[in-house]
CSV table of C-alpha atoms and ligand atoms in Angstrom, one decimal:
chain,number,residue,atom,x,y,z
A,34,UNK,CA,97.0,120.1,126.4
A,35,UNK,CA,98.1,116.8,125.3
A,36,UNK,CA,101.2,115.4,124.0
A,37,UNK,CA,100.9,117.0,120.5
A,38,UNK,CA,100.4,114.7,117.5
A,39,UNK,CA,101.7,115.5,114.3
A,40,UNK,CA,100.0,115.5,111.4
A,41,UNK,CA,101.0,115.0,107.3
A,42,UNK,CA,99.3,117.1,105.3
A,43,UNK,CA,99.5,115.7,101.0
A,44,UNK,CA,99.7,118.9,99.4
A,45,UNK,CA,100.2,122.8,100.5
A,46,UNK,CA,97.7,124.1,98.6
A,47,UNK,CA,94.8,126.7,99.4
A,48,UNK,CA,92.9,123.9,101.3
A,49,UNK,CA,96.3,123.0,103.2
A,50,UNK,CA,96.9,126.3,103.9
A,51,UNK,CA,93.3,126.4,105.4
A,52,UNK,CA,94.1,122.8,107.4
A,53,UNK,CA,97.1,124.6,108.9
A,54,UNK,CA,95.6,127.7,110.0
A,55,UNK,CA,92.8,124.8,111.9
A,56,UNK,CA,95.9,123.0,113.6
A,57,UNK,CA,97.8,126.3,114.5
A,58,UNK,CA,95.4,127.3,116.9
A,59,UNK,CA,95.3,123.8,118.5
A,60,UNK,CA,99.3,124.0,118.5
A,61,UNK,CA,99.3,121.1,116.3
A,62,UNK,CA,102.3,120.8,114.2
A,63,UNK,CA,101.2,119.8,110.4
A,64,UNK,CA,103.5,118.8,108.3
A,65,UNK,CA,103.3,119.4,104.7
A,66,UNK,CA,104.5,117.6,101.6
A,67,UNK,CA,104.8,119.9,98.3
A,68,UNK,CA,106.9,122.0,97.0
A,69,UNK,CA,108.8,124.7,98.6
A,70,UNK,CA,107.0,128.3,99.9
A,71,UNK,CA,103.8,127.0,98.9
A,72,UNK,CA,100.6,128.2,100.5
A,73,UNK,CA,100.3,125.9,103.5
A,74,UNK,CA,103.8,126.6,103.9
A,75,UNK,CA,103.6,129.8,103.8
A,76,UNK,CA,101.8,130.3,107.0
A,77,UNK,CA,103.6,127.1,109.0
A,78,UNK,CA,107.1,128.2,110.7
A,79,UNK,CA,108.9,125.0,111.6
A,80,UNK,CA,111.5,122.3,110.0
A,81,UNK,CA,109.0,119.7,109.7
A,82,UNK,CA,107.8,119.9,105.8
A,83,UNK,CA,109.2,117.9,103.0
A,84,UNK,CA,109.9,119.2,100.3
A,85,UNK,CA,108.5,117.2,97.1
A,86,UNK,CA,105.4,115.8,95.6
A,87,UNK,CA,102.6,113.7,96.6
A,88,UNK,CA,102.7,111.6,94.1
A,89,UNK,CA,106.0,110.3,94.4
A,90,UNK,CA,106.6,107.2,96.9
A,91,UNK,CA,109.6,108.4,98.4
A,92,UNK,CA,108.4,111.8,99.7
A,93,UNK,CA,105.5,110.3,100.8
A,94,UNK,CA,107.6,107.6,102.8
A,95,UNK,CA,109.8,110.7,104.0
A,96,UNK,CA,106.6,112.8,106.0
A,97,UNK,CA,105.3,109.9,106.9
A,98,UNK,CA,108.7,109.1,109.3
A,99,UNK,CA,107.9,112.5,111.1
A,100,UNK,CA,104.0,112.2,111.7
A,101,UNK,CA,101.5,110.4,113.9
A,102,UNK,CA,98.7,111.0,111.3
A,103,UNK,CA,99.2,111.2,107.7
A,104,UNK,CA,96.0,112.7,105.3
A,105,UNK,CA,95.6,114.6,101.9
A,106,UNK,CA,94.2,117.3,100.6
A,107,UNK,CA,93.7,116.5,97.5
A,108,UNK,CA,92.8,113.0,95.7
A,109,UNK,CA,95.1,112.7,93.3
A,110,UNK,CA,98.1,111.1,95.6
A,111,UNK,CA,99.7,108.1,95.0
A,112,UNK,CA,97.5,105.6,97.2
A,113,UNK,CA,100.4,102.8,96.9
A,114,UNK,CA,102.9,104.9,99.0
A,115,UNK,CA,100.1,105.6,100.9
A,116,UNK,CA,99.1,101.8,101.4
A,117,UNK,CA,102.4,101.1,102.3
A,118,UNK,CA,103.5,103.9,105.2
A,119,UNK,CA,100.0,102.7,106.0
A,120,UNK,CA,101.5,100.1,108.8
A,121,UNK,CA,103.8,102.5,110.2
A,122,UNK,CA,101.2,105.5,110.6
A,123,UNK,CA,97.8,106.0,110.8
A,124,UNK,CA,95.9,107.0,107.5
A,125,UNK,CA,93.2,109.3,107.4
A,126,UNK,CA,90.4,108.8,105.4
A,127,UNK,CA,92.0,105.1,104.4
A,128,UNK,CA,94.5,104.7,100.7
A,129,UNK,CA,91.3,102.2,100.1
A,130,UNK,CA,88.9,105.1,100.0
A,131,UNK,CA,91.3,107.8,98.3
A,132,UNK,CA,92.0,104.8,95.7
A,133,UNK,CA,88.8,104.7,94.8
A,134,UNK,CA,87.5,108.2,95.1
A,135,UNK,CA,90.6,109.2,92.9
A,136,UNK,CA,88.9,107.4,89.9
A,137,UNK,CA,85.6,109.0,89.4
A,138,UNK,CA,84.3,105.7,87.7
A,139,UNK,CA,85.2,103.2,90.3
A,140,UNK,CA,84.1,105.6,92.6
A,141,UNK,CA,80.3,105.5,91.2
A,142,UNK,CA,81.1,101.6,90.7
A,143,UNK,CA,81.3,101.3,95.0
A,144,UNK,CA,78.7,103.7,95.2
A,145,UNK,CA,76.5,101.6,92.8
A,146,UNK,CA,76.3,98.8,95.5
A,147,UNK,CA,75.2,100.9,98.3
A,148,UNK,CA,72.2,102.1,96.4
A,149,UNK,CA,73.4,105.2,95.5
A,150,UNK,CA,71.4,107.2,93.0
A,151,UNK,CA,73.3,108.3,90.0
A,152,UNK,CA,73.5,109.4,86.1
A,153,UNK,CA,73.4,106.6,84.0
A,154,UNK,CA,76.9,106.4,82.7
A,155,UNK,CA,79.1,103.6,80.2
A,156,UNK,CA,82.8,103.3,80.6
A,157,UNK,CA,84.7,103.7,77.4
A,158,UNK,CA,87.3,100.8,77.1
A,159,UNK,CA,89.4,102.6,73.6
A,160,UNK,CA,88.4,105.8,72.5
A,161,UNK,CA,87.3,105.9,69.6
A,162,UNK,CA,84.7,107.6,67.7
A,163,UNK,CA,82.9,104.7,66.8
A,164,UNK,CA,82.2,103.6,70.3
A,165,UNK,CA,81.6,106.9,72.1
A,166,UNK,CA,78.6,106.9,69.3
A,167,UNK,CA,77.5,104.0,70.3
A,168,UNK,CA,77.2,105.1,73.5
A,169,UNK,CA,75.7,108.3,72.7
A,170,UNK,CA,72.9,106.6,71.2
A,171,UNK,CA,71.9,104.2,74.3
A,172,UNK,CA,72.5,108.3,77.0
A,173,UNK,CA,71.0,110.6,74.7
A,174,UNK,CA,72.4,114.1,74.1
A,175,UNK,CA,73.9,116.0,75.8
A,176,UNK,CA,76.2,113.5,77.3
A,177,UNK,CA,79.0,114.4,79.6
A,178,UNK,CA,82.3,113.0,78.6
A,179,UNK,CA,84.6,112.6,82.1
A,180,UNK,CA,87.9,111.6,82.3
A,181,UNK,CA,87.8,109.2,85.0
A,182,UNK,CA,91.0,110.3,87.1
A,183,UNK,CA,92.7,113.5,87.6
A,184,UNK,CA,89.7,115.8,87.4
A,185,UNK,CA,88.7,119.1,89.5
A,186,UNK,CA,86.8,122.4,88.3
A,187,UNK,CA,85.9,120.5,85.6
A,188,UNK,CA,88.8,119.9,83.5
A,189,UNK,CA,88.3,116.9,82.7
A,190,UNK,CA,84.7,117.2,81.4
A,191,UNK,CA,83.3,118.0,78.0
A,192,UNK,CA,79.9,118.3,77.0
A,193,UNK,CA,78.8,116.6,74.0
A,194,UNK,CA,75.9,118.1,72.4
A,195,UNK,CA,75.5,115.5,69.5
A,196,UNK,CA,77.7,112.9,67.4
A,197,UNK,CA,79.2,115.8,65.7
A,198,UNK,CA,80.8,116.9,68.3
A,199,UNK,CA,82.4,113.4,69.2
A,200,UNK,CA,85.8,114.2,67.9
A,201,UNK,CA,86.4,117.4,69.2
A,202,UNK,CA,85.3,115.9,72.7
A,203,UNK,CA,87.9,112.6,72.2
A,204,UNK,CA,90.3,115.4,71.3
A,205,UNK,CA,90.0,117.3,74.6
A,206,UNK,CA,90.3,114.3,76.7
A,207,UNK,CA,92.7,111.8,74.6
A,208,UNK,CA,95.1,109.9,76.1
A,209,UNK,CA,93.0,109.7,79.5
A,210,UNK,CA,90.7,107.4,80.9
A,211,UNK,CA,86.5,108.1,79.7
A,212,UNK,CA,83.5,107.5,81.1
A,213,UNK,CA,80.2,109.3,79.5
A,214,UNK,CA,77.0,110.4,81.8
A,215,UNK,CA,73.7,111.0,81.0
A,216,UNK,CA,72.9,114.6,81.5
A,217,UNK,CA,71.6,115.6,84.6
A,218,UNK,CA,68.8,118.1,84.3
A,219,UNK,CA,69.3,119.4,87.4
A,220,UNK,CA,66.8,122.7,89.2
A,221,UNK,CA,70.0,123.2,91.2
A,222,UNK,CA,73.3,121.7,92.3
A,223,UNK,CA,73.4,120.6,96.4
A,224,UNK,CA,76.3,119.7,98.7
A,225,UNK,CA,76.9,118.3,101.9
A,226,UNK,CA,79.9,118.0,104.1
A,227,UNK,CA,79.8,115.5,106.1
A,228,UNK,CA,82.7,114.5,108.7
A,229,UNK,CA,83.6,111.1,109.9
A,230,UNK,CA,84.7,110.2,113.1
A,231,UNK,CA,85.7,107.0,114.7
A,232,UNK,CA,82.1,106.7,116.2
A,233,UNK,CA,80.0,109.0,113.9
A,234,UNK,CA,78.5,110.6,111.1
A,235,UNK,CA,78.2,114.3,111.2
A,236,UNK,CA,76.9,116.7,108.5
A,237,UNK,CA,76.9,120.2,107.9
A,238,UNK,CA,74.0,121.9,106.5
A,239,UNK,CA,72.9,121.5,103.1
A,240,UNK,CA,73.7,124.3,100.7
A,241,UNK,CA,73.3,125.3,97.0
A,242,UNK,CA,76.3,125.4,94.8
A,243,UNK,CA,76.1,127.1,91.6
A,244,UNK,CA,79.0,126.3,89.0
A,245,UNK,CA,80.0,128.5,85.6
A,246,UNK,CA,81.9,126.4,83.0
A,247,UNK,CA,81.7,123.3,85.6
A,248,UNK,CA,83.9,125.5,88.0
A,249,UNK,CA,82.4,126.6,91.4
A,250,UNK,CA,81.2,130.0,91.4
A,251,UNK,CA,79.5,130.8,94.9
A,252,UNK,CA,77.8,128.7,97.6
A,253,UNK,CA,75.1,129.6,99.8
A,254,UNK,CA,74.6,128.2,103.2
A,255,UNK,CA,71.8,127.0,103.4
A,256,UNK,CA,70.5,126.2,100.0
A,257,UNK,CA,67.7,128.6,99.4
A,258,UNK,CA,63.8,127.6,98.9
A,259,UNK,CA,64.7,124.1,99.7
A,260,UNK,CA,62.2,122.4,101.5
A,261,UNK,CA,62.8,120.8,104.4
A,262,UNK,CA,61.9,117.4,103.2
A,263,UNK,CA,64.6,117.6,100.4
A,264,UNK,CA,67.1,118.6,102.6
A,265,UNK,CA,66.7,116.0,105.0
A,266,UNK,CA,66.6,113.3,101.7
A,267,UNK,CA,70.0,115.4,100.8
A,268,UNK,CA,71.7,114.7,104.3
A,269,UNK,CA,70.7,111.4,104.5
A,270,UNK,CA,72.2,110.5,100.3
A,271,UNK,CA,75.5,111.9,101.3
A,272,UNK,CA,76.4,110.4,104.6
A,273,UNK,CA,74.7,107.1,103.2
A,274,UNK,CA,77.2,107.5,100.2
A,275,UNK,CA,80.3,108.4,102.7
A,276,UNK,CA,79.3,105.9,105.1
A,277,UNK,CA,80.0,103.2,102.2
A,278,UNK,CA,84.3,104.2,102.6
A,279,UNK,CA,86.4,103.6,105.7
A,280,UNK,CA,87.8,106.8,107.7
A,281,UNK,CA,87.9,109.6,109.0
A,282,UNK,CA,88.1,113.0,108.4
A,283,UNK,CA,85.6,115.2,105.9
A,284,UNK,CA,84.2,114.0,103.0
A,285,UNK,CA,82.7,116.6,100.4
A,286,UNK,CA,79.7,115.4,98.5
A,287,UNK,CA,77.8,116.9,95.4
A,288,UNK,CA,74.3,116.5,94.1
A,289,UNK,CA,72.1,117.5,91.2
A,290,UNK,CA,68.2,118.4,92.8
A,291,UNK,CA,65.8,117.2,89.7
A,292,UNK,CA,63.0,118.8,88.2
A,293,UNK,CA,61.3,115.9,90.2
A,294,UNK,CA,62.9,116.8,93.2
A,295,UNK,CA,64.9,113.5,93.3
A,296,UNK,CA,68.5,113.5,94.0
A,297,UNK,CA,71.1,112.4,92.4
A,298,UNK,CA,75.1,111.8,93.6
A,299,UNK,CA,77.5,114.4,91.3
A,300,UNK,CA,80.7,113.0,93.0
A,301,UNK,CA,82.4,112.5,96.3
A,302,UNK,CA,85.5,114.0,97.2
A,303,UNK,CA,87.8,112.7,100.2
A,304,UNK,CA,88.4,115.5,101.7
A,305,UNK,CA,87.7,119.0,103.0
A,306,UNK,CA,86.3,120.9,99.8
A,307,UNK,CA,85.5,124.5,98.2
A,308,UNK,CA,81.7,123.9,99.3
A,309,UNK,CA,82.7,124.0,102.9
A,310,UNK,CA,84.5,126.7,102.4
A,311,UNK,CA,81.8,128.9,104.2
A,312,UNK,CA,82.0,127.1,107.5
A,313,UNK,CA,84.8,129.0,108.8
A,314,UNK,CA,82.6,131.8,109.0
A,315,UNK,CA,78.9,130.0,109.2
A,316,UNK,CA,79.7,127.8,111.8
A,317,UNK,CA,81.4,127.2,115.3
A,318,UNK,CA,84.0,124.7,114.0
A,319,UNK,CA,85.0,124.5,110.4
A,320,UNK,CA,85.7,121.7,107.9
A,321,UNK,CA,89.3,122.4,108.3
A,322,UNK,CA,88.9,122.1,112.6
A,323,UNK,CA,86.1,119.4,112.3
A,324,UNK,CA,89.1,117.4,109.9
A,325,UNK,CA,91.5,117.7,112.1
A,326,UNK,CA,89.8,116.7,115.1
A,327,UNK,CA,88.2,114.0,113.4
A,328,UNK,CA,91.3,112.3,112.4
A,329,UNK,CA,92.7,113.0,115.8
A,330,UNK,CA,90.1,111.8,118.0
A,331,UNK,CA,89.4,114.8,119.4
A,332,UNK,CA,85.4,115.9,120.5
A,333,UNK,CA,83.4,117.3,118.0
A,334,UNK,CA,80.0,118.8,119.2
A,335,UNK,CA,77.7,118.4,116.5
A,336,UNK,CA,76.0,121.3,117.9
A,337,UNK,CA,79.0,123.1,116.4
A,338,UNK,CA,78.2,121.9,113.1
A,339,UNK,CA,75.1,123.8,113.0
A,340,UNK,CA,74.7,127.0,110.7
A,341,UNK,CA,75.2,130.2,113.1
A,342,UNK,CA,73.9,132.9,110.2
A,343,UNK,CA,73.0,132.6,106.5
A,344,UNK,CA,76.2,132.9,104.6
A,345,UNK,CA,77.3,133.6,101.0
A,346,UNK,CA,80.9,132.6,99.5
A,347,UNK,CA,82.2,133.4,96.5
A,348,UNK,CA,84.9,132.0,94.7
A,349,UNK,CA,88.0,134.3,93.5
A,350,UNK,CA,89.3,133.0,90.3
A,351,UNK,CA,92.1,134.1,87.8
A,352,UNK,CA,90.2,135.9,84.8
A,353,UNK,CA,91.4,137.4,81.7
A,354,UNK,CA,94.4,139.7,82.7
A,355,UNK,CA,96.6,138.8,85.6
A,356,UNK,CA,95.4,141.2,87.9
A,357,UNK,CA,91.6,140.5,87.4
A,358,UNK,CA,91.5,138.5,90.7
A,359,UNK,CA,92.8,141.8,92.9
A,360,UNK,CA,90.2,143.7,91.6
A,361,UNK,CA,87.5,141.6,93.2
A,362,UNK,CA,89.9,141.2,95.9
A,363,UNK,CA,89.3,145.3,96.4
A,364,UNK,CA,86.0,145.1,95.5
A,365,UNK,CA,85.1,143.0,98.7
A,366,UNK,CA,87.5,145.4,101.1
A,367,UNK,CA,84.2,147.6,101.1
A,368,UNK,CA,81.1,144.9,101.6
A,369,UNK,CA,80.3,144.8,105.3
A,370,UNK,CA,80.5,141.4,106.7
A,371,UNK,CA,82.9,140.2,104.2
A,372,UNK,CA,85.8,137.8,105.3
A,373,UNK,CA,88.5,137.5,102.7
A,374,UNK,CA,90.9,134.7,101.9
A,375,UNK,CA,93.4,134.7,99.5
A,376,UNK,CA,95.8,132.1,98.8
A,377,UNK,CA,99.1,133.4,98.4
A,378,UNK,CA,99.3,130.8,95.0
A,379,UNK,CA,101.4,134.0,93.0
A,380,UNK,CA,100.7,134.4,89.2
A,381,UNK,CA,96.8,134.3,88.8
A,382,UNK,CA,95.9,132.1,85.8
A,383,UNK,CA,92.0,132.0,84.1
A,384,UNK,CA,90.4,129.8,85.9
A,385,UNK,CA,92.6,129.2,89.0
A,386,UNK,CA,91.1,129.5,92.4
A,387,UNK,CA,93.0,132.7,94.1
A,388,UNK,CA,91.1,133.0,97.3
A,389,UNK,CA,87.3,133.0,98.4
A,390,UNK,CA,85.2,135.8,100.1
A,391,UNK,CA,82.3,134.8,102.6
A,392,UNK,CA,79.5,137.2,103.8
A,393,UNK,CA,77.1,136.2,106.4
A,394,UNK,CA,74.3,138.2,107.6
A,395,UNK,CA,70.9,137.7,110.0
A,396,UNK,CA,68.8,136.8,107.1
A,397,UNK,CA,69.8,135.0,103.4
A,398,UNK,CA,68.1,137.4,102.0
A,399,UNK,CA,70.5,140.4,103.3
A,400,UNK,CA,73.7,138.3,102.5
A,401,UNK,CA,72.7,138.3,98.9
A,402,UNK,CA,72.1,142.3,99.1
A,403,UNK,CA,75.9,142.6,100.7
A,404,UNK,CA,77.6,140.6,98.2
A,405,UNK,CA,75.8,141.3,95.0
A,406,UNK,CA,78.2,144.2,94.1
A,407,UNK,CA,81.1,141.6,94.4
A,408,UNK,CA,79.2,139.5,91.9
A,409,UNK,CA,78.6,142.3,89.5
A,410,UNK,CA,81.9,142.9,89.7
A,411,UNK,CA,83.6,139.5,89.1
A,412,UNK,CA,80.7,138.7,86.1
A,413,UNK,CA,81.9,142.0,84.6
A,414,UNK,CA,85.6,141.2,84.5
A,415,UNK,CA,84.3,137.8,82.6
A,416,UNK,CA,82.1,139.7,80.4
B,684,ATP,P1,85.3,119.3,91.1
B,684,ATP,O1,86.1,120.5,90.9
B,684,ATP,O2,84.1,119.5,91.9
B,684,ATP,O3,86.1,118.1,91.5
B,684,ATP,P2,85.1,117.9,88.6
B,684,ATP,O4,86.1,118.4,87.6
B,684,ATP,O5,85.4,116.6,89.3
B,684,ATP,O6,84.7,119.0,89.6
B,684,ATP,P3,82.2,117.3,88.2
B,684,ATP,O7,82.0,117.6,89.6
B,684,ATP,O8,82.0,115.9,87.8
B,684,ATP,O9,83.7,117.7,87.8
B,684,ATP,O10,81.4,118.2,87.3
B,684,ATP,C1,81.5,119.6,87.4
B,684,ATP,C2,80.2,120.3,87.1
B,684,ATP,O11,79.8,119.9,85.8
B,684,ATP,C3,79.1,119.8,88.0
B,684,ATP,O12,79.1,120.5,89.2
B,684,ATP,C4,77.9,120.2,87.1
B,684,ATP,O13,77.6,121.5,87.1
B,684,ATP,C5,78.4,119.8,85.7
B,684,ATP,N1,78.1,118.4,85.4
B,684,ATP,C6,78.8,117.3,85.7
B,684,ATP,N2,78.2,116.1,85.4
B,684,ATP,C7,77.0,116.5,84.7
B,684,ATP,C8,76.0,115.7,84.1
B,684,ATP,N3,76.0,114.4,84.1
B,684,ATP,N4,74.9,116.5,83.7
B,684,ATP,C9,74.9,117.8,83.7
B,684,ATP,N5,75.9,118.6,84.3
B,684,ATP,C10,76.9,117.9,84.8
B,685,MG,MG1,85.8,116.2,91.2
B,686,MG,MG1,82.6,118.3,91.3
């Protein structure tokens, strides 16, 4: 078709797994930095991986000697290896937008010039109890205390109720980087996809993300009983907030939907992302294809962006026992209209994302019928 580019993939987890399956079936090559016979790996027959981490500077420098396009699936690289291959290969999104997405408060900093709505939130500059109280006091409780880098599924977070819970919360995070946020009284939780291109801004549909213990539980595409004037204020808030970092390739963003029906920015992630995770079976193209083409050049028809049937996904997380996971797993063998994807990751942990099921069906309203068993049985392996 053409003469294949090669692209670097940052990490070989379950969402580089998902990239490589994308690039297989455009006979792309991807090449994937991480450790060995890990899930992107797994599924990606050639000598062109590297064997190491994404945050050290000499594996980085290593993949990016064999690719025409380096990118990431995860945020937590280290940006200064990536800044400096940077004039030997193309970077997709840019190291300046992974730098600052990677910190959660600098992040909200940017955002804060573009006119991005947001929780009210103070950085903490030493920890202690003293001034996290102080803080407290000009918020409110509850507060969200954040650490500023190296979060996902919500470690990284702890709700403060009142002072007295200060020092278990400074506890829980020490050692890292703070922020606190107001607390977002939220009616639901929103997200939007969005995918930039070297001439455009797509989006995917707005959908409805609903999170247990600050880790995502299930998605549905499209949100439900969201009017259409919301949704269109939703679209417009995330590509406005994706617009504000140079390039390409998919860009997750989250949103709290007020009692007031204002919106406010969660967070922004530089990359493809567990709320996209029903496009591979909602829509045409996927985040993972619609990332790879758009860091490629390649056409994407926004038409293909559009949702083809109401869908439902539900995460598949390590519970109590280390075989909690497989029994959801055989739970959603018998739902009709179920796609499964597991992760290959080995030993299930609590809380570790093992693989996702999405159900689709003419109406939202039968999609919730289809998967509710699933859902009974993955709250009853929590209960
Ligand atoms: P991710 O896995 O999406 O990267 P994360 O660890 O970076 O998550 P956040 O997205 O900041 O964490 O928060 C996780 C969840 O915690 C949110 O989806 C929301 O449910 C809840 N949350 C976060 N901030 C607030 C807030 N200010 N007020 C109320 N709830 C909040
Ligand atoms: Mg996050
Ligand atoms: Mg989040």
């Amino acid at each position: 078709m053409w003469n294949s580019p090669k692209v670097g993939i940052l990490g070989g987890g379950q969402l580089g797994r998902m990239l490589v399956e994308s690039a297989n079936r455009l006979n792309i090559q991807a090449n994937v930095l991480d450790v060995e016979n890990s899930p992107a790996k797994q599924i990606s027959a050639h000598d062109g991986h590297v064997t190491g981490s994404f945050k050290e500077r000499e594996s980085v420098r290593k993949l990016a000697e064999s690719c025409d396009v380096i990118t990431a699936e995860i945020e937590h690289v280290d940006t200064y290896a990536l800044e400096e291959v940077a004039s030997k290969v193309r970077v997709e999104p840019s190291w300046q937008a992974i730098r600052t997405i990677q910190n959660k408060f600098n992040q909200k900093e940017h955002l804060r010039k573009y006119g991005i709505p947001m929780a009210d939130h103070r950085e903490l500059q030493n920890n202690t109890p003293q001034e996290l109280a102080q803080i407290g006091e000009q918020l409110g409780y509850p507060m969200m205390l954040k650490s500023k880098t190296m979060a996902y599924d919500g470690r990284g977070n702890f709700r403060v109720n009142s002072e007295a819970d200060i020092p278990e919360a400074l506890e829980a995070l020490k050692d890292r980087p703070l922020y606190a946020e107001k607390w977002a009284y939220f009616k639901m939780e929103l997200a939007v996809m969005v995918i930039k291109t070297k001439d455009d801004v797509l989006s995917y549909p707005t959908v409805e993300t609903v999170q247990e213990d600050s880790i995502c539980k299930t998605v549905y595409a499209p949100a439900r009983n969201v009017p259409d004037a919301i949704n269109q204020k939703a679209q417009a808030l995330a590509r406005k907030a994706v617009s504000a970092f140079e390039g390409k390739g998919a860009f997750g963003v989250e949103m709290f939907l007020l009692e007031d029906n204002s919106l406010m920015l969660c967070e922004l992630a530089s990359r493809i992302h567990n709320s996209g995770h029903w496009t591979m079976e909602g829509c045409a193209l996927s985040q993972f294809d619609s990332h790879i083409r758009a860091i490629l050049d390649l056409p994407i028809p926004p038409k293909s962006l559009e949702l083809l049937q109401p869908s439902i996904m539900l995460n598949i997380i390590g519970g109590a026992t280390p075989d909690s996971h497989l029994k959801a797993t055989e739970a959603a063998l018998s739902i009709p209209n179920a796609t499964i994807h597991l992760y290959s990751k080995g030993d299930a942990k609590p809380g570790r994302k093992m693989g996702h099921v999405t159900v689709t069906a003419a109406t939202m309203h039968e999609a919730e019928t289809l998967i509710q068993p699933l859902i009974d049985v993955v709250d009853n392996m929590r209960a």
